[in-house]
Amino acid sequence: MIDAAKLQGFVHGVWRDEIVPVLTDYIRIPNKSPHFDPAWAEHGYMDQAVTLLEGWARAKIATVPGASLEVVRLPGRTPVILIEIPGTGPETVLLYGHLDKQPEMSGWAEGLGPWIPVLKDDKLYGRGGADDGYAMFGALAAILALREQGVGHARCVILIEACEESGSYDLPFYVDHLAARIGEPSLVVCLDSGCGNYDQLWLTTSLRGLIGGQLTVKVLTEGVHSGDASGVVPSSFRILRQLISRLEDETTGEIRPKELWVDIPAERVEQAKRAAAALGDEVWTKFPFEPGMKPVTGDPAELVLNRTWRPQLATVGADGLPSAGQAGNVLRPFTSAKLSVRLPPTADAGKAAAVVQKLLTDNPPYGAAVTFEAEQANPGWNAPPLAPWLEESVQKASQAAFGAPAALMGEGGSIPFMTMLGEKFPKAQFLITGVLGPQSNAHGPNEFLHVPTGEKVTQVVAMVLADHHARTAPAKAAPAATPVGAGAPQPKARGGLFGGLFGKK
């Protein structure tokens, strides 16, 4: 049995004394995902991040008999960190995370920046701390917390990739290459998801798929005077608008092709209603709306379903448009828009991509040169039903760590790894959770990691690992290793999470 107070004290000490300082160094490294830094190998930032995480993890597992760590590098591909920790019993748990990052983005508040770590009010600001640099630290700390108390766990494999923000296109090669070492996990833990609030554990039940690509409309070989050409040469921007309207109703935001829609399972509809009841207006007030701006509907349950089970379009970038201050009276030769189409979890991404390709490029207005260069077509994922033991475990763990019951909700983002693992290991149970809650703003400016939630999620993972092991070996416990972070103080009254350790916040 786990001593919950000791678990909290151990996890708090490791997070305060070790994890937050190393994550601070990690945030400083601009190791953007390959899609955003094609010269990542030459720049060396990814290797810096790998080396930083590798060094911390090697020191932690040095006290665990039989544990190993390898940085695996396949030719021409981003590396992965593979950590293997022996356990007792016949089963394996796979714990997943990633260390690559989204690009900088603009709009960071004064004093903040993507590569400037700032700890303030229990929030560690900077790119990648919450998405998803903390994952390896949280997973390993959870395992070591069990060993510190002599509580048994199954064999654990921690896999940290460096290509997730680019669609995990390198990962299938590693999963195949490492298949014998990964084994057949009966439980998969992923810490790369979100949470509806910071008051309870949030379990992710589904993830949307994604079609990403660049739509380009060319009308001229070079720009010409707008006074001479307008009214004669159709605007590339106007044609672009027409084409996008084939895909999306600009008035309602509804995606037009019915091939991109699915029937939402009744269970997911009910879960969405319960999540909306728990969150209320926070479903939409968590976003930094301009004053007077409103969401697409006032019904929180419909908003939850919109962002988890319905297709949506976002135009995330554009080319061919000079800045307003540099724009002359020129009818431009082309306009490009980068489109991001979120798909329902159970939609066929390949078929959906073909539909979008044909829709946008067939019969272009005025015979314009139109291309849609698809960059990714990733399927979504719908979790299998929770086994009774896991449902009971997460509720118990949420009460112990957060003092509130766990909640279940789909996420609007994509984690291609989950689809792959769901197909490879159809009998596995999945614990998908994370720390990306209100205002944490993954991928955008002012991204932060809510440190207390990171600690509590770590505690939850430890308790679930213990319950997973107890199903097959209830009376057998792993021998305790030399405690990692031994001597770490029990948490005092938590008015200031880190006391005076880091000085000014």
Short mmCIF file of C-alpha atoms in Angstrom, two decimals:
data_model
loop_
_atom_site.label_atom_id
_atom_site.label_comp_id
_atom_site.label_asym_id
_atom_site.label_seq_id
_atom_site.Cartn_x
_atom_site.Cartn_y
_atom_site.Cartn_z
CA MET A 1 0.00 0.00 0.00
CA ILE A 2 1.20 3.50 -0.79
CA ASP A 3 1.62 6.02 1.99
CA ALA A 4 -0.02 9.01 0.30
CA ALA A 5 1.69 11.58 2.53
CA LYS A 6 5.13 10.12 1.83
CA LEU A 7 4.35 9.99 -1.87
CA GLN A 8 3.38 13.64 -1.88
CA GLY A 9 6.49 14.60 0.04
CA PHE A 10 8.81 12.64 -2.23
CA VAL A 11 7.26 13.99 -5.42
CA HIS A 12 7.19 17.55 -4.11
CA GLY A 13 10.85 17.37 -3.12
CA VAL A 14 12.00 15.97 -6.48
CA TRP A 15 9.95 18.50 -8.44
CA ARG A 16 11.14 21.43 -6.33
CA ASP A 17 14.80 20.51 -6.01
CA GLU A 18 15.48 18.80 -9.33
CA ILE A 19 12.77 18.81 -11.98
CA VAL A 20 11.97 22.52 -12.06
CA PRO A 21 15.66 23.57 -12.25
CA VAL A 22 16.33 21.15 -15.12
CA LEU A 23 13.14 22.16 -16.94
CA THR A 24 14.30 25.76 -16.58
CA ASP A 25 17.46 24.88 -18.50
CA TYR A 26 15.43 22.88 -21.02
CA ILE A 27 13.17 25.84 -21.82
CA ARG A 28 16.25 27.89 -22.80
CA ILE A 29 17.04 25.47 -25.66
CA PRO A 30 15.30 26.40 -28.96
CA ASN A 31 14.95 22.78 -30.08
CA LYS A 32 12.11 23.32 -32.50
CA SER A 33 10.53 20.31 -34.12
CA PRO A 34 11.98 19.34 -37.54
CA HIS A 35 8.98 20.72 -39.40
CA PHE A 36 9.85 24.18 -38.05
CA ASP A 37 13.64 23.75 -38.18
CA PRO A 38 14.62 21.58 -41.16
CA ALA A 39 18.29 22.12 -40.25
CA TRP A 40 17.76 20.77 -36.73
CA ALA A 41 20.66 18.32 -37.00
CA GLU A 42 23.13 21.04 -38.04
CA HIS A 43 21.92 23.49 -35.40
CA GLY A 44 22.39 20.94 -32.63
CA TYR A 45 19.62 22.18 -30.34
CA MET A 46 17.80 18.86 -30.35
CA ASP A 47 20.97 17.11 -29.26
CA GLN A 48 21.38 19.66 -26.46
CA ALA A 49 17.89 18.90 -25.17
CA VAL A 50 18.46 15.14 -25.43
CA THR A 51 21.75 15.42 -23.56
CA LEU A 52 20.14 17.49 -20.79
CA LEU A 53 17.30 15.02 -20.22
CA GLU A 54 19.60 12.03 -20.62
CA GLY A 55 21.98 13.32 -17.94
CA TRP A 56 19.24 13.79 -15.36
CA ALA A 57 17.65 10.44 -16.06
CA ARG A 58 20.93 8.51 -15.96
CA ALA A 59 21.69 9.91 -12.52
CA LYS A 60 18.25 8.92 -11.25
CA ILE A 61 18.26 5.33 -12.50
CA ALA A 62 21.82 4.68 -11.32
CA THR A 63 20.40 3.30 -8.05
CA VAL A 64 17.92 0.96 -9.76
CA PRO A 65 19.36 -2.52 -10.41
CA GLY A 66 18.99 -3.55 -14.03
CA ALA A 67 17.72 -0.19 -15.26
CA SER A 68 19.11 1.14 -18.53
CA LEU A 69 18.94 4.20 -20.75
CA GLU A 70 19.83 4.49 -24.41
CA VAL A 71 19.62 7.36 -26.85
CA VAL A 72 18.61 5.56 -30.02
CA ARG A 73 19.46 7.19 -33.36
CA LEU A 74 18.29 5.82 -36.68
CA PRO A 75 20.02 7.35 -39.73
CA GLY A 76 18.43 10.62 -40.84
CA ARG A 77 15.86 10.63 -38.06
CA THR A 78 15.34 12.53 -34.84
CA PRO A 79 16.55 10.60 -31.77
CA VAL A 80 14.50 8.92 -29.07
CA ILE A 81 15.33 8.30 -25.41
CA LEU A 82 14.53 4.77 -24.26
CA ILE A 83 14.55 3.99 -20.54
CA GLU A 84 13.89 0.46 -19.29
CA ILE A 85 13.19 -0.16 -15.61
CA PRO A 86 12.73 -3.75 -14.41
CA GLY A 87 9.67 -4.62 -12.36
CA THR A 88 7.95 -7.66 -10.97
CA GLY A 89 5.23 -9.69 -12.63
CA PRO A 90 4.67 -10.50 -16.29
CA GLU A 91 3.36 -7.18 -17.58
CA THR A 92 4.84 -4.05 -19.17
CA VAL A 93 3.82 -0.40 -18.94
CA LEU A 94 4.80 2.04 -21.69
CA LEU A 95 5.12 5.69 -20.65
CA TYR A 96 5.35 8.22 -23.48
CA GLY A 97 6.37 11.84 -23.94
CA HIS A 98 8.23 14.11 -26.35
CA LEU A 99 10.90 16.80 -26.09
CA ASP A 100 10.63 18.73 -29.40
CA LYS A 101 8.95 22.12 -29.37
CA GLN A 102 6.66 24.37 -31.36
CA PRO A 103 8.13 27.58 -32.86
CA GLU A 104 8.35 30.90 -31.05
CA MET A 105 5.14 32.72 -32.04
CA SER A 106 4.70 36.41 -31.29
CA GLY A 107 2.70 38.13 -28.56
CA TRP A 108 4.62 37.10 -25.44
CA ALA A 109 4.06 39.39 -22.46
CA GLU A 110 6.79 41.73 -21.33
CA GLY A 111 9.56 39.82 -19.60
CA LEU A 112 8.44 36.49 -21.07
CA GLY A 113 9.57 34.66 -24.17
CA PRO A 114 9.71 31.19 -25.67
CA TRP A 115 13.29 30.59 -24.58
CA ILE A 116 13.16 32.70 -21.40
CA PRO A 117 12.14 30.56 -18.40
CA VAL A 118 10.28 32.53 -15.74
CA LEU A 119 8.84 31.04 -12.56
CA LYS A 120 5.94 33.10 -11.25
CA ASP A 121 2.93 32.18 -9.12
CA ASP A 122 3.61 28.43 -9.42
CA LYS A 123 3.80 28.73 -13.21
CA LEU A 124 6.95 28.00 -15.18
CA TYR A 125 6.69 30.07 -18.36
CA GLY A 126 8.46 29.20 -21.61
CA ARG A 127 8.10 26.96 -24.62
CA GLY A 128 7.92 23.22 -24.08
CA GLY A 129 7.83 22.83 -20.31
CA ALA A 130 4.20 21.69 -20.29
CA ASP A 131 4.17 20.46 -23.90
CA ASP A 132 5.82 18.13 -23.18
CA GLY A 133 9.23 18.41 -21.57
CA TYR A 134 7.98 17.50 -18.12
CA ALA A 135 6.77 14.05 -19.25
CA MET A 136 10.01 12.13 -18.81
CA PHE A 137 10.61 13.73 -15.42
CA GLY A 138 7.07 13.04 -14.21
CA ALA A 139 7.09 9.43 -15.42
CA LEU A 140 10.46 8.61 -13.91
CA ALA A 141 9.70 10.39 -10.65
CA ALA A 142 6.48 8.38 -10.30
CA ILE A 143 8.34 5.09 -10.70
CA LEU A 144 11.09 6.08 -8.30
CA ALA A 145 8.52 7.23 -5.76
CA LEU A 146 7.12 3.69 -5.69
CA ARG A 147 10.55 2.16 -5.28
CA GLU A 148 11.32 4.59 -2.47
CA GLN A 149 8.41 3.04 -0.54
CA GLY A 150 9.10 -0.51 -1.68
CA VAL A 151 5.84 -0.65 -3.62
CA GLY A 152 5.82 -3.03 -6.58
CA HIS A 153 5.32 -2.06 -10.20
CA ALA A 154 5.43 -3.79 -13.56
CA ARG A 155 8.33 -3.49 -15.96
CA CYS A 156 8.31 0.10 -17.23
CA VAL A 157 9.51 1.43 -20.58
CA ILE A 158 9.77 5.20 -20.99
CA LEU A 159 9.89 6.39 -24.61
CA ILE A 160 10.61 10.06 -25.35
CA GLU A 161 10.53 11.13 -28.99
CA ALA A 162 11.73 14.32 -30.73
CA CYS A 163 9.30 14.60 -33.66
CA GLU A 164 5.81 14.82 -32.12
CA GLU A 165 5.15 18.44 -33.04
CA SER A 166 5.87 17.50 -36.67
CA GLY A 167 3.35 14.66 -36.66
CA SER A 168 5.61 11.93 -35.21
CA TYR A 169 6.66 10.84 -38.71
CA ASP A 170 9.89 9.33 -37.32
CA LEU A 171 8.22 7.41 -34.53
CA PRO A 172 6.82 4.40 -36.43
CA PHE A 173 10.35 3.49 -37.49
CA TYR A 174 11.50 3.51 -33.87
CA VAL A 175 8.51 1.55 -32.62
CA ASP A 176 9.27 -1.15 -35.19
CA HIS A 177 13.01 -1.01 -34.50
CA LEU A 178 12.48 -1.30 -30.73
CA ALA A 179 9.51 -3.68 -30.82
CA ALA A 180 11.30 -6.48 -28.98
CA ARG A 181 12.47 -4.12 -26.24
CA ILE A 182 9.12 -2.39 -25.83
CA GLY A 183 7.24 -5.67 -25.62
CA GLU A 184 3.46 -5.88 -25.31
CA PRO A 185 2.32 -3.20 -22.86
CA SER A 186 -0.91 -3.81 -21.01
CA LEU A 187 -1.01 -0.14 -19.95
CA VAL A 188 0.08 2.93 -21.92
CA VAL A 189 0.60 6.21 -20.06
CA CYS A 190 0.78 9.42 -22.10
CA LEU A 191 1.43 12.74 -20.35
CA ASP A 192 1.07 14.95 -23.45
CA SER A 193 -2.53 16.02 -23.08
CA GLY A 194 -4.64 18.69 -21.45
CA CYS A 195 -6.81 19.29 -18.41
CA GLY A 196 -10.06 21.16 -18.13
CA ASN A 197 -9.01 22.83 -14.89
CA TYR A 198 -6.31 22.47 -12.26
CA ASP A 199 -8.69 21.17 -9.59
CA GLN A 200 -8.94 17.50 -10.55
CA LEU A 201 -7.45 14.82 -12.77
CA TRP A 202 -8.61 14.95 -16.38
CA LEU A 203 -8.55 11.78 -18.44
CA THR A 204 -8.43 12.19 -22.22
CA THR A 205 -10.95 9.92 -23.93
CA SER A 206 -10.32 10.91 -27.54
CA LEU A 207 -8.08 12.98 -29.80
CA ARG A 208 -8.93 14.60 -33.10
CA GLY A 209 -7.12 13.85 -36.32
CA LEU A 210 -5.42 16.49 -38.44
CA ILE A 211 -5.03 17.42 -42.09
CA GLY A 212 -2.43 20.11 -42.60
CA GLY A 213 -1.40 21.68 -45.89
CA GLN A 214 -0.74 24.79 -47.92
CA LEU A 215 -3.29 26.14 -50.38
CA THR A 216 -1.77 28.38 -53.06
CA VAL A 217 -3.51 30.43 -55.74
CA LYS A 218 -1.42 31.94 -58.55
CA VAL A 219 -2.86 34.42 -61.05
CA LEU A 220 0.20 36.24 -62.43
CA THR A 221 3.89 35.59 -62.96
CA GLU A 222 4.67 38.92 -61.24
CA GLY A 223 2.82 41.67 -59.43
CA VAL A 224 1.31 44.54 -61.40
CA HIS A 225 -0.13 47.97 -60.64
CA SER A 226 -3.54 47.48 -59.01
CA GLY A 227 -4.99 50.52 -60.76
CA ASP A 228 -4.14 48.98 -64.10
CA ALA A 229 -5.10 45.35 -63.37
CA SER A 230 -7.95 45.35 -60.86
CA GLY A 231 -11.20 44.56 -62.57
CA VAL A 232 -9.30 42.69 -65.26
CA VAL A 233 -7.15 40.23 -63.30
CA PRO A 234 -9.03 38.35 -60.56
CA SER A 235 -7.46 38.81 -57.13
CA SER A 236 -5.64 35.71 -55.88
CA PHE A 237 -6.95 36.51 -52.41
CA ARG A 238 -10.56 36.56 -53.64
CA ILE A 239 -10.11 33.21 -55.34
CA LEU A 240 -8.53 31.84 -52.18
CA ARG A 241 -11.59 32.97 -50.23
CA GLN A 242 -13.88 31.20 -52.70
CA LEU A 243 -11.94 27.97 -52.41
CA ILE A 244 -11.89 28.01 -48.62
CA SER A 245 -15.65 28.62 -48.68
CA ARG A 246 -16.00 25.26 -50.43
CA LEU A 247 -14.55 23.73 -47.27
CA GLU A 248 -16.03 25.95 -44.56
CA ASP A 249 -19.20 27.98 -44.16
CA GLU A 250 -17.70 31.36 -43.32
CA THR A 251 -20.85 32.44 -41.49
CA THR A 252 -21.17 29.53 -39.07
CA GLY A 253 -17.72 27.92 -39.22
CA GLU A 254 -19.32 24.57 -40.09
CA ILE A 255 -17.30 22.27 -42.33
CA ARG A 256 -19.28 21.62 -45.49
CA PRO A 257 -18.18 18.15 -46.76
CA LYS A 258 -20.16 15.53 -44.89
CA GLU A 259 -17.34 13.03 -45.52
CA LEU A 260 -15.40 14.82 -42.76
CA TRP A 261 -18.14 14.22 -40.16
CA VAL A 262 -18.88 11.15 -38.03
CA ASP A 263 -21.67 10.02 -35.73
CA ILE A 264 -20.59 10.92 -32.20
CA PRO A 265 -20.85 7.95 -29.81
CA ALA A 266 -23.58 8.42 -27.21
CA GLU A 267 -21.10 7.79 -24.40
CA ARG A 268 -18.91 10.67 -25.59
CA VAL A 269 -21.91 12.98 -25.80
CA GLU A 270 -22.81 12.20 -22.18
CA GLN A 271 -19.21 12.69 -21.07
CA ALA A 272 -19.14 16.05 -22.86
CA LYS A 273 -22.27 17.12 -21.01
CA ARG A 274 -20.75 16.12 -17.65
CA ALA A 275 -17.48 17.88 -18.44
CA ALA A 276 -19.38 21.00 -19.50
CA ALA A 277 -21.37 20.91 -16.26
CA ALA A 278 -18.14 20.74 -14.27
CA LEU A 279 -16.47 23.55 -16.21
CA GLY A 280 -19.38 25.86 -16.98
CA ASP A 281 -18.31 29.04 -18.76
CA GLU A 282 -14.67 28.12 -18.22
CA VAL A 283 -15.01 26.04 -21.39
CA TRP A 284 -14.61 29.34 -23.25
CA THR A 285 -13.48 31.94 -20.71
CA LYS A 286 -10.09 30.17 -20.49
CA PHE A 287 -9.26 31.74 -23.86
CA PRO A 288 -7.97 35.35 -24.08
CA PHE A 289 -10.99 36.80 -25.88
CA GLU A 290 -10.99 40.45 -26.88
CA PRO A 291 -13.49 42.49 -24.85
CA GLY A 292 -16.98 42.00 -26.25
CA MET A 293 -16.00 38.89 -28.23
CA LYS A 294 -18.20 35.79 -27.83
CA PRO A 295 -17.72 32.07 -28.51
CA VAL A 296 -19.49 30.42 -31.45
CA THR A 297 -22.31 29.28 -29.13
CA GLY A 298 -23.28 29.86 -25.52
CA ASP A 299 -23.91 26.16 -24.84
CA PRO A 300 -20.85 24.74 -23.03
CA ALA A 301 -21.69 21.14 -23.99
CA GLU A 302 -21.86 22.07 -27.67
CA LEU A 303 -18.52 23.87 -27.34
CA VAL A 304 -16.95 20.73 -25.84
CA LEU A 305 -18.28 18.63 -28.71
CA ASN A 306 -17.13 21.22 -31.26
CA ARG A 307 -13.55 21.03 -30.02
CA THR A 308 -13.44 17.26 -29.57
CA TRP A 309 -15.72 15.49 -32.08
CA ARG A 310 -16.54 17.89 -34.91
CA PRO A 311 -14.36 18.92 -37.85
CA GLN A 312 -13.03 22.47 -37.73
CA LEU A 313 -10.78 24.68 -39.85
CA ALA A 314 -8.10 27.13 -38.75
CA THR A 315 -6.01 29.20 -41.16
CA VAL A 316 -2.71 29.24 -39.31
CA GLY A 317 -0.39 31.05 -41.72
CA ALA A 318 -0.14 32.95 -45.00
CA ASP A 319 2.40 33.86 -47.68
CA GLY A 320 2.33 36.38 -50.50
CA LEU A 321 0.98 39.15 -48.27
CA PRO A 322 3.43 41.92 -47.42
CA SER A 323 3.10 43.63 -44.07
CA ALA A 324 0.63 46.52 -44.09
CA GLY A 325 3.40 49.07 -43.72
CA GLN A 326 5.24 47.70 -46.76
CA ALA A 327 2.24 47.06 -49.00
CA GLY A 328 2.10 49.08 -52.22
CA ASN A 329 -0.81 49.36 -54.61
CA VAL A 330 0.03 46.09 -56.33
CA LEU A 331 -2.21 43.30 -57.48
CA ARG A 332 -0.15 40.46 -56.11
CA PRO A 333 0.74 37.38 -58.19
CA PHE A 334 -0.24 34.79 -55.59
CA THR A 335 -1.64 34.13 -52.14
CA SER A 336 -0.95 31.07 -49.98
CA ALA A 337 -2.72 29.99 -46.81
CA LYS A 338 -1.66 27.23 -44.46
CA LEU A 339 -4.75 25.30 -43.44
CA SER A 340 -5.22 23.13 -40.37
CA VAL A 341 -8.31 20.90 -40.52
CA ARG A 342 -9.15 19.06 -37.32
CA LEU A 343 -10.96 15.77 -37.87
CA PRO A 344 -13.28 13.77 -35.60
CA PRO A 345 -11.43 11.02 -33.70
CA THR A 346 -12.87 8.17 -35.76
CA ALA A 347 -12.71 9.83 -39.20
CA ASP A 348 -10.54 8.22 -41.89
CA ALA A 349 -7.73 10.77 -42.29
CA GLY A 350 -6.58 9.43 -45.66
CA LYS A 351 -10.04 9.60 -47.21
CA ALA A 352 -10.66 13.01 -45.64
CA ALA A 353 -7.39 14.34 -47.07
CA ALA A 354 -8.38 13.13 -50.55
CA VAL A 355 -11.75 14.87 -50.22
CA VAL A 356 -10.10 18.14 -49.16
CA GLN A 357 -7.50 17.92 -51.96
CA LYS A 358 -10.13 17.43 -54.65
CA LEU A 359 -12.49 20.01 -53.19
CA LEU A 360 -9.87 22.77 -53.16
CA THR A 361 -8.19 22.11 -56.50
CA ASP A 362 -10.93 20.93 -58.90
CA ASN A 363 -12.32 23.48 -61.38
CA PRO A 364 -10.45 26.54 -60.03
CA PRO A 365 -12.19 29.88 -60.63
CA TYR A 366 -10.97 31.69 -63.75
CA GLY A 367 -8.54 28.85 -64.47
CA ALA A 368 -6.17 30.03 -61.73
CA ALA A 369 -3.18 27.83 -60.89
CA VAL A 370 -4.26 26.20 -57.63
CA THR A 371 -2.30 23.69 -55.56
CA PHE A 372 -2.87 22.12 -52.18
CA GLU A 373 0.31 20.62 -50.77
CA ALA A 374 -0.74 18.26 -48.00
CA GLU A 375 1.89 18.15 -45.26
CA GLN A 376 0.21 15.69 -42.92
CA ALA A 377 -2.90 13.56 -42.61
CA ASN A 378 -2.96 12.10 -39.13
CA PRO A 379 -5.84 9.99 -37.82
CA GLY A 380 -7.51 10.69 -34.51
CA TRP A 381 -7.99 8.28 -31.65
CA ASN A 382 -10.90 7.08 -29.55
CA ALA A 383 -9.95 5.37 -26.30
CA PRO A 384 -11.19 1.89 -25.46
CA PRO A 385 -13.54 1.65 -22.48
CA LEU A 386 -11.78 1.90 -19.13
CA ALA A 387 -11.29 -1.43 -17.41
CA PRO A 388 -13.02 -1.48 -14.01
CA TRP A 389 -9.68 -1.58 -12.17
CA LEU A 390 -8.41 1.50 -14.06
CA GLU A 391 -11.61 3.45 -13.60
CA GLU A 392 -11.50 2.76 -9.86
CA SER A 393 -7.78 3.56 -9.73
CA VAL A 394 -7.97 6.95 -11.44
CA GLN A 395 -10.89 8.04 -9.27
CA LYS A 396 -9.06 7.01 -6.12
CA ALA A 397 -5.83 8.65 -7.29
CA SER A 398 -7.57 11.89 -8.23
CA GLN A 399 -9.19 12.08 -4.81
CA ALA A 400 -5.84 11.44 -3.11
CA ALA A 401 -3.80 13.90 -5.19
CA PHE A 402 -6.35 16.62 -6.03
CA GLY A 403 -9.06 16.13 -3.41
CA ALA A 404 -11.65 15.84 -6.19
CA PRO A 405 -12.96 13.14 -8.54
CA ALA A 406 -11.46 12.57 -11.97
CA ALA A 407 -13.23 13.92 -15.06
CA LEU A 408 -13.26 12.54 -18.61
CA MET A 409 -13.22 14.59 -21.78
CA GLY A 410 -11.92 14.43 -25.34
CA GLU A 411 -9.15 16.73 -26.50
CA GLY A 412 -9.14 18.78 -29.67
CA GLY A 413 -5.48 18.23 -30.46
CA SER A 414 -3.71 15.29 -32.04
CA ILE A 415 -1.19 12.80 -30.68
CA PRO A 416 -0.38 10.47 -33.60
CA PHE A 417 1.43 8.11 -31.25
CA MET A 418 -1.84 7.17 -29.57
CA THR A 419 -3.43 6.01 -32.80
CA MET A 420 -0.36 3.94 -33.61
CA LEU A 421 -0.27 2.34 -30.18
CA GLY A 422 -4.01 1.71 -30.21
CA GLU A 423 -3.61 -0.25 -33.43
CA LYS A 424 -0.50 -2.14 -32.32
CA PHE A 425 -1.77 -2.98 -28.84
CA PRO A 426 -5.57 -3.28 -29.05
CA LYS A 427 -5.78 -4.98 -25.65
CA ALA A 428 -3.88 -2.25 -23.79
CA GLN A 429 -5.49 0.19 -21.39
CA PHE A 430 -4.67 3.89 -21.81
CA LEU A 431 -4.07 6.59 -19.24
CA ILE A 432 -3.88 9.83 -21.21
CA THR A 433 -3.61 12.99 -19.16
CA GLY A 434 -1.60 16.20 -18.92
CA VAL A 435 -1.06 19.62 -17.41
CA LEU A 436 -2.23 21.92 -20.21
CA GLY A 437 -5.12 23.70 -18.52
CA PRO A 438 -6.71 27.15 -18.67
CA GLN A 439 -4.41 29.87 -20.04
CA SER A 440 -1.45 27.46 -20.35
CA ASN A 441 -1.56 28.22 -24.08
CA ALA A 442 0.42 25.40 -25.67
CA HIS A 443 1.85 26.42 -29.08
CA GLY A 444 1.05 30.07 -28.42
CA PRO A 445 2.57 32.97 -26.49
CA ASN A 446 2.91 32.83 -22.71
CA GLU A 447 2.87 29.03 -22.53
CA PHE A 448 3.35 27.79 -18.98
CA LEU A 449 3.56 24.66 -16.88
CA HIS A 450 1.38 24.75 -13.77
CA VAL A 451 3.85 23.15 -11.39
CA PRO A 452 1.41 21.98 -8.67
CA THR A 453 -0.57 20.12 -11.34
CA GLY A 454 2.65 18.54 -12.60
CA GLU A 455 3.30 17.24 -9.11
CA LYS A 456 -0.22 15.91 -8.69
CA VAL A 457 -0.21 14.18 -12.06
CA THR A 458 3.06 12.52 -11.05
CA GLN A 459 1.40 11.26 -7.86
CA VAL A 460 -1.54 9.93 -9.89
CA VAL A 461 0.77 8.03 -12.25
CA ALA A 462 2.53 6.44 -9.27
CA MET A 463 -0.74 5.30 -7.72
CA VAL A 464 -2.08 3.91 -11.00
CA LEU A 465 1.16 2.02 -11.61
CA ALA A 466 0.83 0.48 -8.15
CA ASP A 467 -2.79 -0.54 -8.78
CA HIS A 468 -1.88 -1.94 -12.19
CA HIS A 469 0.77 -4.15 -10.59
CA ALA A 470 -1.47 -5.20 -7.70
CA ARG A 471 -3.91 -6.83 -10.16
CA THR A 472 -1.42 -9.63 -10.88
CA ALA A 473 0.95 -9.54 -7.90
CA PRO A 474 -0.98 -8.13 -4.93
CA ALA A 475 1.33 -9.53 -2.30
CA LYS A 476 4.71 -8.93 -3.92
CA ALA A 477 6.62 -5.68 -3.74
CA ALA A 478 9.77 -4.53 -5.48
CA PRO A 479 12.77 -3.93 -3.23
CA ALA A 480 13.33 -0.31 -2.44
CA ALA A 481 16.27 1.33 -4.16
CA THR A 482 18.35 4.02 -2.57
CA PRO A 483 15.85 6.90 -2.43
CA VAL A 484 16.19 9.44 -5.21
CA GLY A 485 16.04 12.86 -3.68
CA ALA A 486 16.58 11.30 -0.25
CA GLY A 487 16.22 13.82 2.48
CA ALA A 488 13.80 15.94 0.49
CA PRO A 489 11.60 17.70 3.05
CA GLN A 490 7.93 16.96 3.43
CA PRO A 491 5.90 19.81 1.97
CA LYS A 492 5.01 22.49 4.47
CA ALA A 493 2.06 24.80 4.21
CA ARG A 494 2.05 25.54 0.50
CA GLY A 495 1.61 29.27 0.51
CA GLY A 496 4.79 29.55 -1.57
CA LEU A 497 5.43 26.40 -3.52
CA PHE A 498 9.20 26.69 -3.63
CA GLY A 499 9.82 28.63 -0.43
CA GLY A 500 12.87 30.82 -0.92
CA LEU A 501 14.65 28.32 -3.14
CA PHE A 502 14.48 30.39 -6.31
CA GLY A 503 14.41 33.82 -4.72
CA LYS A 504 12.12 36.26 -6.49
CA LYS A 505 9.35 34.78 -8.60
#
